[in-house]
mmCIF file of C-alpha atoms in Angstrom:
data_model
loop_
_atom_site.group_PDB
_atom_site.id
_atom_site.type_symbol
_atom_site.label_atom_id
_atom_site.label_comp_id
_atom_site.label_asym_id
_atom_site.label_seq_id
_atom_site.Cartn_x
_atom_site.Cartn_y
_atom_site.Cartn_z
ATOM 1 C CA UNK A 507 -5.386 14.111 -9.973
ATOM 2 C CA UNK A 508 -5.431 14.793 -6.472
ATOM 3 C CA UNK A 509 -1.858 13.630 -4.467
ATOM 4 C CA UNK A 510 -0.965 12.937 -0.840
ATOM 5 C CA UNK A 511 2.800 14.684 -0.227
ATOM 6 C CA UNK A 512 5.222 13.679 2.497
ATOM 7 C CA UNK A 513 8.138 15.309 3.774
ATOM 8 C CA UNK A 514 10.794 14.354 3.565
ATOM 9 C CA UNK A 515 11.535 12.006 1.328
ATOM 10 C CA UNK A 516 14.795 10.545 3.224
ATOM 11 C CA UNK A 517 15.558 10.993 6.860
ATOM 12 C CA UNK A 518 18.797 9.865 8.447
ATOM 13 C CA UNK A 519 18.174 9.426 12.355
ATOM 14 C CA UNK A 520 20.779 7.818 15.166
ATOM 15 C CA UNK A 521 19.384 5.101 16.623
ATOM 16 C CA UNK A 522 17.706 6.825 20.150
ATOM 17 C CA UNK A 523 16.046 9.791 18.265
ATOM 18 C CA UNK A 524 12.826 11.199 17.655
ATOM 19 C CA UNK A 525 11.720 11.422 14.340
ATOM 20 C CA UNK A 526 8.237 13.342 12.773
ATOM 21 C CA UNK A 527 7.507 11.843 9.350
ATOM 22 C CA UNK A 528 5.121 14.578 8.164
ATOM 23 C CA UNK A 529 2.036 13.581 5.291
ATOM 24 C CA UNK A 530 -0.227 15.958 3.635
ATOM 25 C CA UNK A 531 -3.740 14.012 2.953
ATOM 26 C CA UNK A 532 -6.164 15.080 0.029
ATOM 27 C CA UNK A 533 -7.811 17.686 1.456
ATOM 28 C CA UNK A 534 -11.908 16.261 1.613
ATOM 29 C CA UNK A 535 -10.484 12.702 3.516
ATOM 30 C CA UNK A 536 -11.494 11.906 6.164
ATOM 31 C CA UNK A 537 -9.591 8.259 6.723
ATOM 32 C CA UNK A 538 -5.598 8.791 7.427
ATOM 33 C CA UNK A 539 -3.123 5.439 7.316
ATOM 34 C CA UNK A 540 0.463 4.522 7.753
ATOM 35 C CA UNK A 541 2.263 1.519 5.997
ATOM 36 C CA UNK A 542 5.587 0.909 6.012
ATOM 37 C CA UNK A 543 7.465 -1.450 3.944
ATOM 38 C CA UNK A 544 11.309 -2.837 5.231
ATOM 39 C CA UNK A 545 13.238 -3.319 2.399
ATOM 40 C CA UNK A 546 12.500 -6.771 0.779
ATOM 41 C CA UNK A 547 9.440 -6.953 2.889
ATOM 42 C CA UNK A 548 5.316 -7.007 2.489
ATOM 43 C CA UNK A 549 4.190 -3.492 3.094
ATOM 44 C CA UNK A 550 2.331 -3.932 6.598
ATOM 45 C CA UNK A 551 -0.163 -1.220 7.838
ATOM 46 C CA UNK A 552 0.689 0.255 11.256
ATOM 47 C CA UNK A 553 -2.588 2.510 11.735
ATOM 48 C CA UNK A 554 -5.292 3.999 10.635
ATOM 49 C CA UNK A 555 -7.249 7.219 11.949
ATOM 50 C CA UNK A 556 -10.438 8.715 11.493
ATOM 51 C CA UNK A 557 -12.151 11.689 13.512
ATOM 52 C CA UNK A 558 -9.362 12.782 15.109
ATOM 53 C CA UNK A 559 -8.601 9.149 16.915
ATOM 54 C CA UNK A 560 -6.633 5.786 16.422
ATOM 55 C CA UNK A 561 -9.151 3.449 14.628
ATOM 56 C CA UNK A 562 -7.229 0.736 14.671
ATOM 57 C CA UNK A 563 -3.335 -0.324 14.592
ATOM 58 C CA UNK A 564 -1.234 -3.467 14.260
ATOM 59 C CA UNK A 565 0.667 -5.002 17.021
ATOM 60 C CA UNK A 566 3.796 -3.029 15.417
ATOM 61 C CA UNK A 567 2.030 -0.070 16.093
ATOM 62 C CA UNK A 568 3.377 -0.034 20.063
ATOM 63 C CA UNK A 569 4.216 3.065 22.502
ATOM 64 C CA UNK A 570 7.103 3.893 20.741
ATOM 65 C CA UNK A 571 4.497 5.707 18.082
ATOM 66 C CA UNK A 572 2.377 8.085 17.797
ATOM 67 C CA UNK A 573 0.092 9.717 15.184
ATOM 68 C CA UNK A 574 -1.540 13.325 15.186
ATOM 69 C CA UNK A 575 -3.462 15.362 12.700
ATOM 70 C CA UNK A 576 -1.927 19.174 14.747
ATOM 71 C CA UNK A 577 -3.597 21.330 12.250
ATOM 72 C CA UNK A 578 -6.425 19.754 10.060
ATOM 73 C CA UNK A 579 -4.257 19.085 7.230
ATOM 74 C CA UNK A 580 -0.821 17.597 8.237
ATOM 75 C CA UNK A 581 -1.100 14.185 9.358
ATOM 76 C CA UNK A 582 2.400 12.796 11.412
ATOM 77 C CA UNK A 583 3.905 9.601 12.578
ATOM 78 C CA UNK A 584 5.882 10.546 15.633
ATOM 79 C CA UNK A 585 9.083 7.397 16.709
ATOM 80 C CA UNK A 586 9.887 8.472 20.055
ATOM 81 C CA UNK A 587 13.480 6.538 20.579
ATOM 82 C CA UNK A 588 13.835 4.768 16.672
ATOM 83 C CA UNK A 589 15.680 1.625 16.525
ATOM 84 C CA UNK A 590 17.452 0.177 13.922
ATOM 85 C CA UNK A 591 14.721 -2.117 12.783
ATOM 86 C CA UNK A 592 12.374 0.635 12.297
ATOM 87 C CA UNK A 593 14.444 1.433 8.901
ATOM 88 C CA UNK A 594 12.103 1.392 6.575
ATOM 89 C CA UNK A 595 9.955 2.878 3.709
ATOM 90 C CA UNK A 596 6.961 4.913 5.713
ATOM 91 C CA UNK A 597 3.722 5.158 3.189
ATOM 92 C CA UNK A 598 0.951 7.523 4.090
ATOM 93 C CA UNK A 599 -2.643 7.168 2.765
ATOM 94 C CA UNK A 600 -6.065 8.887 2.743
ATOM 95 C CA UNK A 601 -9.088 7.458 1.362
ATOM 96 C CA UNK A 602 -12.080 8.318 -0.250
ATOM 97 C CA UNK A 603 -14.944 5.960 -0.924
ATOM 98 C CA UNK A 604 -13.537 3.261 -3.032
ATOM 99 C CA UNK A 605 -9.794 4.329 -3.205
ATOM 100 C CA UNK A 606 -7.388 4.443 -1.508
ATOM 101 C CA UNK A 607 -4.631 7.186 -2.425
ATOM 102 C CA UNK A 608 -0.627 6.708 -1.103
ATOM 103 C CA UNK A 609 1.907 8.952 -0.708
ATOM 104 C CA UNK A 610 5.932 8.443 -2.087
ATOM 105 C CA UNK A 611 6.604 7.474 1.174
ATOM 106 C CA UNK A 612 9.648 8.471 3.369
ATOM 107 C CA UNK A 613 12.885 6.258 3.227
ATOM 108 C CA UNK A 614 13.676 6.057 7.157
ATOM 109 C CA UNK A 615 17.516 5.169 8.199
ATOM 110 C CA UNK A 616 18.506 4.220 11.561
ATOM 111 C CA UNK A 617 22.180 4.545 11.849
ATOM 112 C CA UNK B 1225 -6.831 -13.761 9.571
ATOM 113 C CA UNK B 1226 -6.733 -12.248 6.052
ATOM 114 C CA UNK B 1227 -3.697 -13.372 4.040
ATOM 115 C CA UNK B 1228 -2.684 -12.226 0.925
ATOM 116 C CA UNK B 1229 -0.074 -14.786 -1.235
ATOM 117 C CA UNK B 1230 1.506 -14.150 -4.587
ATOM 118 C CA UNK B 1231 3.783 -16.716 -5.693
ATOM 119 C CA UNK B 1232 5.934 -15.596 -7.794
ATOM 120 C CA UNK B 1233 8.717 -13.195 -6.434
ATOM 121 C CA UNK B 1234 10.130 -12.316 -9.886
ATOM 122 C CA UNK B 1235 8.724 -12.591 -13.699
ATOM 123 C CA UNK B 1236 10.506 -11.670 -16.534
ATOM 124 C CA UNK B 1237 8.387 -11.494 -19.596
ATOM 125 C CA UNK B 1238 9.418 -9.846 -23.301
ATOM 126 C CA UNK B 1239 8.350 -6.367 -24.208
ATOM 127 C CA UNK B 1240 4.855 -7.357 -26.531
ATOM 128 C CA UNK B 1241 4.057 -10.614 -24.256
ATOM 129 C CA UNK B 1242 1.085 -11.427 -22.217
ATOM 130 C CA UNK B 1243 1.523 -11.068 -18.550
ATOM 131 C CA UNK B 1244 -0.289 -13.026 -15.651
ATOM 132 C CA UNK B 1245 0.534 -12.359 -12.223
ATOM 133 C CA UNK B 1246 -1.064 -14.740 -9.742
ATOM 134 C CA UNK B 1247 -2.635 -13.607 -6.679
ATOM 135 C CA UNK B 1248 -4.468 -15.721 -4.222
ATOM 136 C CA UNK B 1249 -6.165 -14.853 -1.051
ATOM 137 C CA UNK B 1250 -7.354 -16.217 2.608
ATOM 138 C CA UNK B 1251 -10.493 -14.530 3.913
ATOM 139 C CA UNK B 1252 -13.789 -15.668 5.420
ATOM 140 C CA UNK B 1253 -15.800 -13.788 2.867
ATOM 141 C CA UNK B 1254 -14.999 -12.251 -0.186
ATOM 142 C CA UNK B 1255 -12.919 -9.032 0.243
ATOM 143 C CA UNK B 1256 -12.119 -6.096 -1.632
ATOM 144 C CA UNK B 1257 -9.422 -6.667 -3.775
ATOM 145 C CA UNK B 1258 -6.892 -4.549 -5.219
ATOM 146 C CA UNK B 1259 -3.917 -4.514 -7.142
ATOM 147 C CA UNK B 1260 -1.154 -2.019 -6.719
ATOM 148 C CA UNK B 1261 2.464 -0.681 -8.597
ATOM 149 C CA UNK B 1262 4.905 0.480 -7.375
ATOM 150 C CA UNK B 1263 8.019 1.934 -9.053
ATOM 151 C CA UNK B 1264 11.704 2.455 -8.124
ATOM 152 C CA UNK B 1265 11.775 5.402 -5.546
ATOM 153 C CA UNK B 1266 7.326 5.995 -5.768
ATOM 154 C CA UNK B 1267 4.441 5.061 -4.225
ATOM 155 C CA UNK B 1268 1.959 2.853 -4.613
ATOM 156 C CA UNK B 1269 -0.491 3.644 -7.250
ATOM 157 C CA UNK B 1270 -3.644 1.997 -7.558
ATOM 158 C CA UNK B 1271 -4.150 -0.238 -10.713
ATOM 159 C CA UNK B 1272 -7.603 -1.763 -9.956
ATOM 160 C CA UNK B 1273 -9.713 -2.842 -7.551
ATOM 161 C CA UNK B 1274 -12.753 -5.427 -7.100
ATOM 162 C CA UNK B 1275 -15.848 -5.130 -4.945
ATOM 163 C CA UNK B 1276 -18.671 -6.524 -6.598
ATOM 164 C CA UNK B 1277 -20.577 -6.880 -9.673
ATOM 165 C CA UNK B 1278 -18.500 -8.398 -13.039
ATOM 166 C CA UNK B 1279 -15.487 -10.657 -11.969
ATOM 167 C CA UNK B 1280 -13.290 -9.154 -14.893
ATOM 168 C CA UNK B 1281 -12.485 -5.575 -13.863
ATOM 169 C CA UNK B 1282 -10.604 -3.050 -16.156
ATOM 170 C CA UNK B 1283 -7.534 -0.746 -14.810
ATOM 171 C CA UNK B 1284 -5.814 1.605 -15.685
ATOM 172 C CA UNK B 1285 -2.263 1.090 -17.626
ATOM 173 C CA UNK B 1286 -4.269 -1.823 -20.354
ATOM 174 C CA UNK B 1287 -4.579 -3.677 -17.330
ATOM 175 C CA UNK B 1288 -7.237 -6.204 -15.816
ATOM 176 C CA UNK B 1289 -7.947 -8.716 -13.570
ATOM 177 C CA UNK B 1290 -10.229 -11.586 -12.830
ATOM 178 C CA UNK B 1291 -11.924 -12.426 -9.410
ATOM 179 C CA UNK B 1292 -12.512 -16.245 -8.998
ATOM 180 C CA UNK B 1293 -14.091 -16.912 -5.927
ATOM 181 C CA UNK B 1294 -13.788 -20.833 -6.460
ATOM 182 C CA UNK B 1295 -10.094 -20.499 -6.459
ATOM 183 C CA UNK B 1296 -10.083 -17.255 -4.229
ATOM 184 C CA UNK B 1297 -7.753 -16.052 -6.905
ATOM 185 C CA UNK B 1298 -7.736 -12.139 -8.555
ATOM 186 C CA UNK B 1299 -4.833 -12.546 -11.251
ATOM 187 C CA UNK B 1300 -3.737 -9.419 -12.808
ATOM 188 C CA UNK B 1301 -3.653 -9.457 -16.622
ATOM 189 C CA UNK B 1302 -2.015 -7.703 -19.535
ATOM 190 C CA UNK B 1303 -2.043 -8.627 -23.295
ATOM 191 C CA UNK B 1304 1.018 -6.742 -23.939
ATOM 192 C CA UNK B 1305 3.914 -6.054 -21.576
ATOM 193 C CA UNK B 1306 5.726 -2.367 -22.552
ATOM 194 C CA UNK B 1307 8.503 -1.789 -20.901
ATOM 195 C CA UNK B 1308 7.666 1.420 -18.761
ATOM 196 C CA UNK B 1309 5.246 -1.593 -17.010
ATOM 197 C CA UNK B 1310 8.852 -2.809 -15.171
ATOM 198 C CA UNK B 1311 7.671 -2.186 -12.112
ATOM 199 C CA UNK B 1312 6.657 -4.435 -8.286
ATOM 200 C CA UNK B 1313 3.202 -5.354 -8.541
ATOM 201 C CA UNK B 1314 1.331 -5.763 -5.289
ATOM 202 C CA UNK B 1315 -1.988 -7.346 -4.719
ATOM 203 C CA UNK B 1316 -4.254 -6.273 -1.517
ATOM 204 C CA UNK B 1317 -7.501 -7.234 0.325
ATOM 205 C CA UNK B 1318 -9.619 -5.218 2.735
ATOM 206 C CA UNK B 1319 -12.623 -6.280 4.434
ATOM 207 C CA UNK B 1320 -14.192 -3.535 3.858
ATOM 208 C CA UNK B 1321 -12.558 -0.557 1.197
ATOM 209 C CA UNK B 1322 -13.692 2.841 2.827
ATOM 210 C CA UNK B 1323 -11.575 3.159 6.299
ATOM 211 C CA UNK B 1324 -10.062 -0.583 6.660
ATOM 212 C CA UNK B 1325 -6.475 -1.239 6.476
ATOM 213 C CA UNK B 1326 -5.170 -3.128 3.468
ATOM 214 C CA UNK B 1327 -3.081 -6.677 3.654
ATOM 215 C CA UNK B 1328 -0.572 -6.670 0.869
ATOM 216 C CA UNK B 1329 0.589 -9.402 -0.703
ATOM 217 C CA UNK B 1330 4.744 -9.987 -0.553
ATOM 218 C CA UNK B 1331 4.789 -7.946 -3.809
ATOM 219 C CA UNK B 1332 6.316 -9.633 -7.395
ATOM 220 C CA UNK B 1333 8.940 -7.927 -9.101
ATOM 221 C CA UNK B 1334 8.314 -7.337 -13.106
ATOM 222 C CA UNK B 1335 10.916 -7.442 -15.666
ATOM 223 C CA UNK B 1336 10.462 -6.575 -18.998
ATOM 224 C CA UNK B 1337 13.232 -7.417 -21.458
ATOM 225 C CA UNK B 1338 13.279 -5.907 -24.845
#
């Protein structure tokens, strides 16, 4: 079966940094998401893309992020300056008609 | 707004038992529904999903799930619990599957004792 990949699995950041939290989509999607779930929490979507733009993104979604698709198959979530509440489990997704397929995720600490 | 709740944080349930995990939803029409696992240190794999058509819907793993739309409910179902099914269970709707974001539900916790 078909698998979205992300790299890497755990990133250790001081609070301040950039970070790149890099996804590989199945290769014939064309819709790209990111979830992230803080530990003991729901598993909240931040944004989806499609056609090379932001479709739509939650309210936690805010300047501090960024999304790009560089080369037609890596999808990223840029954090410009993290912050210690953006420790978290980062999910990407692609979909296909009727399914959705996740990645592992990337375990994100903000020291 | 769409909510998704599932009520219980934690089940335990004995390897062999029937398993029910409740799921109940908040949305102006009937969504997509899905149900999702997730084990230690992986992603979220799909289980199931409802769009339309027969309100008992078969998944993968033995499992299944009913959509009542009189109790906005989609309950996910197993006859018999092994214990490689330990696991969080999350349930999910979308307005509309193909390129709209999912709501998850808080996520309940499965324990399987033997």
């Amino acid at each position: 079966e078909p698998e979205v990949t992300q790299t890497p699995s755990h990133q250790v950041t001081q609070m301040g940094q950039e970070v790149i939290l890099r996804c590989v989509p199945i290769s014939n999607h064309l819709y790209f998401y990111w979830y992230r779930q803080i530990l003991g929490q729901k598993v909240e979507f931040l944004v989806s893309f499609y056609n090379n733009e932001i479709s739509e993104k939650s309210e936690i979604f805010d300047d501090q992020f960024s999304v790009e698709r560089p080369d037609g198959s890596n999808f990223t979530l840029k954090i410009r300056s993290t912050k210690l509440e953006d420790s978290a489990m980062y999910f990407c997704a692609s979909s296909e008609e009727g399914r959705k397929f996740f990645g592992p995720g990337t375990r994100l600490t903000v020291l | 707004a769409q909510s998704v709740t599932q009520p219980d944080i934690h089940i335990t349930v004995s390897e062999g038992a029937s398993l029910e995990l409740r799921c109940n939803y908040s949305y102006g029409a009937t969504p997509y529904l899905f149900w999702y696992v997730q084990s230690p240190g992986q992603g979220l794999q799909l289980l199931l999903k409802y769009f339309s058509g027969d309100t008992l819907v078969q998944g993968i793993k033995g499992f299944e799930a009913e959509f009542k739309r009189s109790q906005s409910s989609f309950n996910l179902r197993k006859p018999s619990v092994h214990w490689s099914d330990a696991a969080e269970y999350f349930c999910a709707v979308a307005p509309m599957e193909y390129g709209n974001k999912l709501v998850f539900g808080a996520g309940t916790i499965l324990r399987v004792k033997s």
